[in-house]
Short mmCIF file of C-alpha atoms and ligand atoms in Angstrom, two decimals:
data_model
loop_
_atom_site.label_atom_id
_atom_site.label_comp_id
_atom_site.label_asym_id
_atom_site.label_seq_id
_atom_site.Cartn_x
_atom_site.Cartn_y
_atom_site.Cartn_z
CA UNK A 1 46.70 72.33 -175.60
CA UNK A 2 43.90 70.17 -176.87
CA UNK A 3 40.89 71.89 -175.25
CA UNK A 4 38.16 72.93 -177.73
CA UNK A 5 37.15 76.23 -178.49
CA UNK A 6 33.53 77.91 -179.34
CA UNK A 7 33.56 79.08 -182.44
CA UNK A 8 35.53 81.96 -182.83
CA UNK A 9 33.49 84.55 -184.52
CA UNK A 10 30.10 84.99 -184.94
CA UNK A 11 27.57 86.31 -188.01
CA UNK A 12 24.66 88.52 -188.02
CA UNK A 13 22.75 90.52 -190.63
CA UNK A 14 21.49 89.28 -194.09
CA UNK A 15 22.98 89.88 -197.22
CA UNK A 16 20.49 91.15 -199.22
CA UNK A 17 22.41 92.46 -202.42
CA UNK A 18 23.67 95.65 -201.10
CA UNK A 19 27.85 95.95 -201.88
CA UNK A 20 28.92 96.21 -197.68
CA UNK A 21 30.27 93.55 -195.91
CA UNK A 22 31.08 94.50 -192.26
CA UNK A 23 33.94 93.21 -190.05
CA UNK A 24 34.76 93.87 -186.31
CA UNK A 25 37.87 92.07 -185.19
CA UNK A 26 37.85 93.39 -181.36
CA UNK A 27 33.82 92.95 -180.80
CA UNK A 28 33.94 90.35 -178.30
CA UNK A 29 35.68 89.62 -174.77
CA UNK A 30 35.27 85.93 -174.36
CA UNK A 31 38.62 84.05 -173.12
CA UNK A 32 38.86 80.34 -172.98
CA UNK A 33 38.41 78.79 -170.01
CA UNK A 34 41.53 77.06 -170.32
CA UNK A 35 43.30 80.83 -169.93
CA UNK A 36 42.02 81.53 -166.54
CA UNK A 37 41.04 85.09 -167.64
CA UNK A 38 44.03 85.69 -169.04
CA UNK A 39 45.33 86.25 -164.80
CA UNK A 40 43.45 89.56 -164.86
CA UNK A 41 40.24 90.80 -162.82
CA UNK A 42 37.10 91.51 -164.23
CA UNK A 43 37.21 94.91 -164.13
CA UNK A 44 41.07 95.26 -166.40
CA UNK A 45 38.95 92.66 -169.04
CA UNK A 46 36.07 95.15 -169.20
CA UNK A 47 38.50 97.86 -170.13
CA UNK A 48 39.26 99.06 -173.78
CA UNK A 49 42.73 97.32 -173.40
CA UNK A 50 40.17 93.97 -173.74
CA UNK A 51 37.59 94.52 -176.50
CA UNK A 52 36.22 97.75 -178.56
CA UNK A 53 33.51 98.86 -175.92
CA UNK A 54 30.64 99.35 -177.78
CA UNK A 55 31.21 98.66 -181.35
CA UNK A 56 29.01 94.90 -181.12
CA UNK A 57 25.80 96.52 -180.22
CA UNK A 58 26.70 99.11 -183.33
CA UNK A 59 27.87 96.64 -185.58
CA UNK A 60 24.52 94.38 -184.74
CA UNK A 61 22.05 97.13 -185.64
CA UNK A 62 23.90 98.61 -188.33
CA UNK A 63 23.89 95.16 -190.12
CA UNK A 64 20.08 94.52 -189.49
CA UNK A 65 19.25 98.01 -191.01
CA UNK A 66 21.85 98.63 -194.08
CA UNK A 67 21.16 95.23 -193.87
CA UNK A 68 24.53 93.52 -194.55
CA UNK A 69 26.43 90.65 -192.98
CA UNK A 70 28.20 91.25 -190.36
CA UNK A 71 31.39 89.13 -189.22
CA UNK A 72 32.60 89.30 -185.25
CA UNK A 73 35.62 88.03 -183.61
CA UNK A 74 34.05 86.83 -180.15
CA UNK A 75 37.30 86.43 -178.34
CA UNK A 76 39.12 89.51 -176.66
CA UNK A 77 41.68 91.32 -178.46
CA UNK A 78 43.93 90.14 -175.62
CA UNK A 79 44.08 87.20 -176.06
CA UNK A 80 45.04 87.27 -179.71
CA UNK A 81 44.73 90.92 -181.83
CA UNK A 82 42.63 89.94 -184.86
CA UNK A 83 43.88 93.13 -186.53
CA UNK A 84 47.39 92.00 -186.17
CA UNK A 85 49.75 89.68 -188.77
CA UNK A 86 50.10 86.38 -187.30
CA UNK A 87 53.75 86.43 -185.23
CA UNK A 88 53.39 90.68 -185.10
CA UNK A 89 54.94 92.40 -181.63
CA UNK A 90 51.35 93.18 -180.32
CA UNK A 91 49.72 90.32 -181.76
CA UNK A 92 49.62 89.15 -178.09
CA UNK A 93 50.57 91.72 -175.40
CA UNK A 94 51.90 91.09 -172.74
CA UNK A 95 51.16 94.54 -171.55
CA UNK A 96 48.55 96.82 -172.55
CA UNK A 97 47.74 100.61 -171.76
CA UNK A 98 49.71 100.21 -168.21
CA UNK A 99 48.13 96.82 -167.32
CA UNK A 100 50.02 93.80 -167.34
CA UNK A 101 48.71 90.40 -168.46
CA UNK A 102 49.71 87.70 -166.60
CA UNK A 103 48.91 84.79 -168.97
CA UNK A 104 50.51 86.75 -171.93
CA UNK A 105 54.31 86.60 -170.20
CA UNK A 106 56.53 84.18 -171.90
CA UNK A 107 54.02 82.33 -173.49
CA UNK A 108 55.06 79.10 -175.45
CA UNK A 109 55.18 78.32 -179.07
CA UNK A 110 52.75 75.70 -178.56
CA UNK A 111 50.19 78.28 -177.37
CA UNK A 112 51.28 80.89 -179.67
CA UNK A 113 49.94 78.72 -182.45
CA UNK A 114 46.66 77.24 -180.54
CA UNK A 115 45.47 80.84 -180.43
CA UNK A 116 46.53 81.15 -183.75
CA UNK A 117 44.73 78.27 -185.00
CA UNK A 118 41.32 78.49 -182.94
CA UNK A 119 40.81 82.14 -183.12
CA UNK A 120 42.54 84.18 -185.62
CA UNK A 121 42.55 81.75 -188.79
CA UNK A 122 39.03 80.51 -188.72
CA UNK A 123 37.76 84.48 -188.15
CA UNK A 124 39.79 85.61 -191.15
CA UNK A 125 38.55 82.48 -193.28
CA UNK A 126 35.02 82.99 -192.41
CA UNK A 127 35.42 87.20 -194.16
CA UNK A 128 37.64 85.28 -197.00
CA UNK A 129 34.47 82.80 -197.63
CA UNK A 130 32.04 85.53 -197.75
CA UNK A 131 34.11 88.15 -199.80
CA UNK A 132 35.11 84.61 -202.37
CA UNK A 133 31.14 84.21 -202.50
CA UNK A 134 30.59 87.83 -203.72
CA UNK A 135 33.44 88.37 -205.74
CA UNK A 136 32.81 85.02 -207.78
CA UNK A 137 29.48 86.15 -208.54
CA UNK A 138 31.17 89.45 -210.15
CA UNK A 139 29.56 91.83 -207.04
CA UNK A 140 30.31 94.95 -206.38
CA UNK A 141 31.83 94.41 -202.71
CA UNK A 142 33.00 97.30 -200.20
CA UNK A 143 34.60 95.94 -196.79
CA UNK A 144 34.00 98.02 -193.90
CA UNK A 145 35.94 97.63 -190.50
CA UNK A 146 34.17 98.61 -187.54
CA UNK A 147 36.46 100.11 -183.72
CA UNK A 148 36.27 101.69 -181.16
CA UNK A 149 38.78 104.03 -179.37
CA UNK A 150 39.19 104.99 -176.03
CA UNK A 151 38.47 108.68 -175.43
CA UNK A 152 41.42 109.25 -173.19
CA UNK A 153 44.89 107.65 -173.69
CA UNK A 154 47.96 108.27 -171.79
CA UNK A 155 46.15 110.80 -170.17
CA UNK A 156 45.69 112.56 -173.76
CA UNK A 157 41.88 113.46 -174.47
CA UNK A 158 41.00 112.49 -178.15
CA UNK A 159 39.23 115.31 -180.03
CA UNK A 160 37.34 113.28 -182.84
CA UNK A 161 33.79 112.23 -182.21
CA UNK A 162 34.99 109.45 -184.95
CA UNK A 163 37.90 108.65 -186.93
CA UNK A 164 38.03 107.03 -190.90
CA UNK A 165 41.24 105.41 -191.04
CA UNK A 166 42.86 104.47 -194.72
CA UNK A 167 45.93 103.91 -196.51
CA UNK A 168 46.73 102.88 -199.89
CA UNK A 169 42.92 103.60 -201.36
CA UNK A 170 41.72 106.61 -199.05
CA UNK A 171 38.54 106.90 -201.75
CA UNK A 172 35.93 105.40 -199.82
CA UNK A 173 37.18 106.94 -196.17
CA UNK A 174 37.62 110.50 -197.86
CA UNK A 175 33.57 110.16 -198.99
CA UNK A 176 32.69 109.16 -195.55
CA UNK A 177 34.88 112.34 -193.90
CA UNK A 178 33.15 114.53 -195.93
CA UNK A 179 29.65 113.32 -195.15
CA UNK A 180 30.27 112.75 -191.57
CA UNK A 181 31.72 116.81 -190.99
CA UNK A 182 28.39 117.90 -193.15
CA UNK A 183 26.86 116.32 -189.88
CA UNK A 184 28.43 118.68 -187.74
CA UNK A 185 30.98 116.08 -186.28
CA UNK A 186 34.84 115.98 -185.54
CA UNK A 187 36.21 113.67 -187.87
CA UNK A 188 39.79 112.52 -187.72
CA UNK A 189 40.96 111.61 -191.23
CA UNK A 190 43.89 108.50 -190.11
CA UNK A 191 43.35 109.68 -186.47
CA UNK A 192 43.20 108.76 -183.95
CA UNK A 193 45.11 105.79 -185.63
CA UNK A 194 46.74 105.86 -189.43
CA UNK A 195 46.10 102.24 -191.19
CA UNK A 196 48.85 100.52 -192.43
CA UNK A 197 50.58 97.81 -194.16
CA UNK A 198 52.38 96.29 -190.52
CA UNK A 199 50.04 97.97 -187.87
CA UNK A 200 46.92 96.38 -189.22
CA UNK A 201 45.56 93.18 -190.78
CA UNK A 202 42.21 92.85 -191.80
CA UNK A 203 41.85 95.80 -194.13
CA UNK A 204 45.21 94.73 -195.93
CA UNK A 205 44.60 91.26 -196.15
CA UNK A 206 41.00 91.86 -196.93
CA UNK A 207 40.69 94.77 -199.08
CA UNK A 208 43.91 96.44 -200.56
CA UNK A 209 45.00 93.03 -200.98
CA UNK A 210 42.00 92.23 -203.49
CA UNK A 211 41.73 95.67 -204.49
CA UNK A 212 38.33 96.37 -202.89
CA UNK A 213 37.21 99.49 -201.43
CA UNK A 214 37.31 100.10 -197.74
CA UNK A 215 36.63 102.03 -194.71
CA UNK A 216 37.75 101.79 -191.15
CA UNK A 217 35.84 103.04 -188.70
CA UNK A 218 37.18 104.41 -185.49
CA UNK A 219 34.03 105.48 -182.92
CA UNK A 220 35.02 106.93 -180.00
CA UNK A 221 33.61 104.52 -176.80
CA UNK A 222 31.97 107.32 -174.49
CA UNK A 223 29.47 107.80 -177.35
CA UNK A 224 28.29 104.04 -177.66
CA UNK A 225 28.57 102.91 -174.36
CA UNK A 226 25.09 103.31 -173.65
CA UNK A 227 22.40 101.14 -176.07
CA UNK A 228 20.81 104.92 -177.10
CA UNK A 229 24.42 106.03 -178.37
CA UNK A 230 24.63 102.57 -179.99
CA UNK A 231 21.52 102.96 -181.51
CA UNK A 232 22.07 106.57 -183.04
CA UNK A 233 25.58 105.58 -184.27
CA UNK A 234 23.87 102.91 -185.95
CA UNK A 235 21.42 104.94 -187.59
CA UNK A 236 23.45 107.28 -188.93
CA UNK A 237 26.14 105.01 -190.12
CA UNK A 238 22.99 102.76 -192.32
CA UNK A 239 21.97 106.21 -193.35
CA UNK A 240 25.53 107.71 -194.49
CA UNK A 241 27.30 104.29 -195.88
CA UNK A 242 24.88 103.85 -198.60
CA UNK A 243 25.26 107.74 -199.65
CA UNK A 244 29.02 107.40 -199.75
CA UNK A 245 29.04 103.97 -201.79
CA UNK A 246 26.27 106.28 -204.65
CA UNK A 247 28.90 109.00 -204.59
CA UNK A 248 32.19 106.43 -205.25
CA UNK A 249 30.40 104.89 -207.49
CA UNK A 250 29.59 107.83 -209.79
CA UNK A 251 32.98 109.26 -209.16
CA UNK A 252 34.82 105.75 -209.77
CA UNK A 253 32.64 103.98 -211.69
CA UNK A 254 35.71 101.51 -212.65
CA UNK A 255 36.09 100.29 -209.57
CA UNK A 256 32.73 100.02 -208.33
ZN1 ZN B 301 39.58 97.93 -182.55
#
């Protein structure tokens, strides 16, 4: 394929010296037109099998108020999963939470590597530019990955108002559980998902792999559908993010 892309991610938010920089790999549900919407209706692309309903108009206002930079994937998950190793199983599905997608069946090499190249790499190199910019200038840097989960899966309803997902360094998340139950919420600590080295991408190749501290945060989509539910989680994510990064850095003040 030689069609030409939009840019595949977008940026938002200032950095204005504070140690967060914010990533959201399944933000957006753009397909290129070249893809014919992947063969699916509207209505399966608005689902949470295409993008992480919600978490953009969280992500937006959380980096205008920390503030922070924010970096968005603007393509659908489905049509390449950001959080996913180049060449992994469900890097592109070809079926997805009981839907299949046409355009996903057999696909060839050739296209394999056009969404590879378009989408995935330039998203990834756009966080790796921004972290190399901090990092050479010796500053204190804390990624944080922002989801959304569906609240019902296989017919399973999810407890957890919100979920911190971690894996090799839990420090950060384990701050973040803590403050987030003093609110009164139901936190899932590697629920409704556990992070790790194959299932996920960005915080490995991002943080552990650097040795930077990390969150993931899971919110689950019936409580940011609506702009007010956006707009609280937003709140009280600026609020609680800059507590937890005091507390690590008085516990850990190494690594900080
Ligand atoms: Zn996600």
């Amino acid at each position: 394929m030689t069609n030409v892309l939009a840019e595949s991610f977008k940026v938002y938010g200032q950095d204005q010296g504070g140690p967060f920089v914010l990533v959201s790999d399944h933000a957006g549900q753009a397909i290129p037109s070249s893809l014919d919407g992947l063969g699916l209706s509207a209505q399966e692309r608005a689902r949470h099998i295409g993008w992480d309903i919600g978490i953009d108009g969280v992500g937006q206002q959380l980096a205008q108020t920390l503030p922070a930079v924010l970096i968005e994937q603007v393509y659908s998950r489905l049509v390449i999963d950001c959080n996913r190793a180049p060449g992994h199983p469900t890097s592109i599905v070809a079926q997805s939470d009981g839907t299949s997608v046409p355009r996903n069946q057999s696909i060839s090499a050739a296209d394999v590597a056009w969404r590879e190249q378009t989408i995935l790499h330039p998203y990834h190199q756009r966080i790796q530019q921004e972290l190399d910019v901090r990092l050479a200038q010796g500053r204190p840097t804390a990624v944080v990955a922002l989801h959304s989960f569906t609240p019902i899966m296989r017919g399973v309803a999810r407890p957890w108002h919100v979920g911190l997902l971690h894996n090799h360094d839990p420090r950060l998340a384990h701050i973040m559980i803590d403050l987030l139950r003093a609110e009164g919420l139901v936190v899932g600590d590697n629920e409704p998902y556990a992070l790790t080295d194959t299932s996920d991408y960005t915080v490995p190749l991002h943080g552990e792999r650097r040795s930077l501290p990390y969150v993931e945060i899971e919110i689950r989509q019936d409580l940011i559908v609506h702009a007010q539910g956006q707009a609280e989680w937003a709140a009280l994510l600026a609020r609680l993010l800059p507590q937890a990064w005091q507390i690590f850095c008085t516990r850990y003040p190494q690594s900080s």
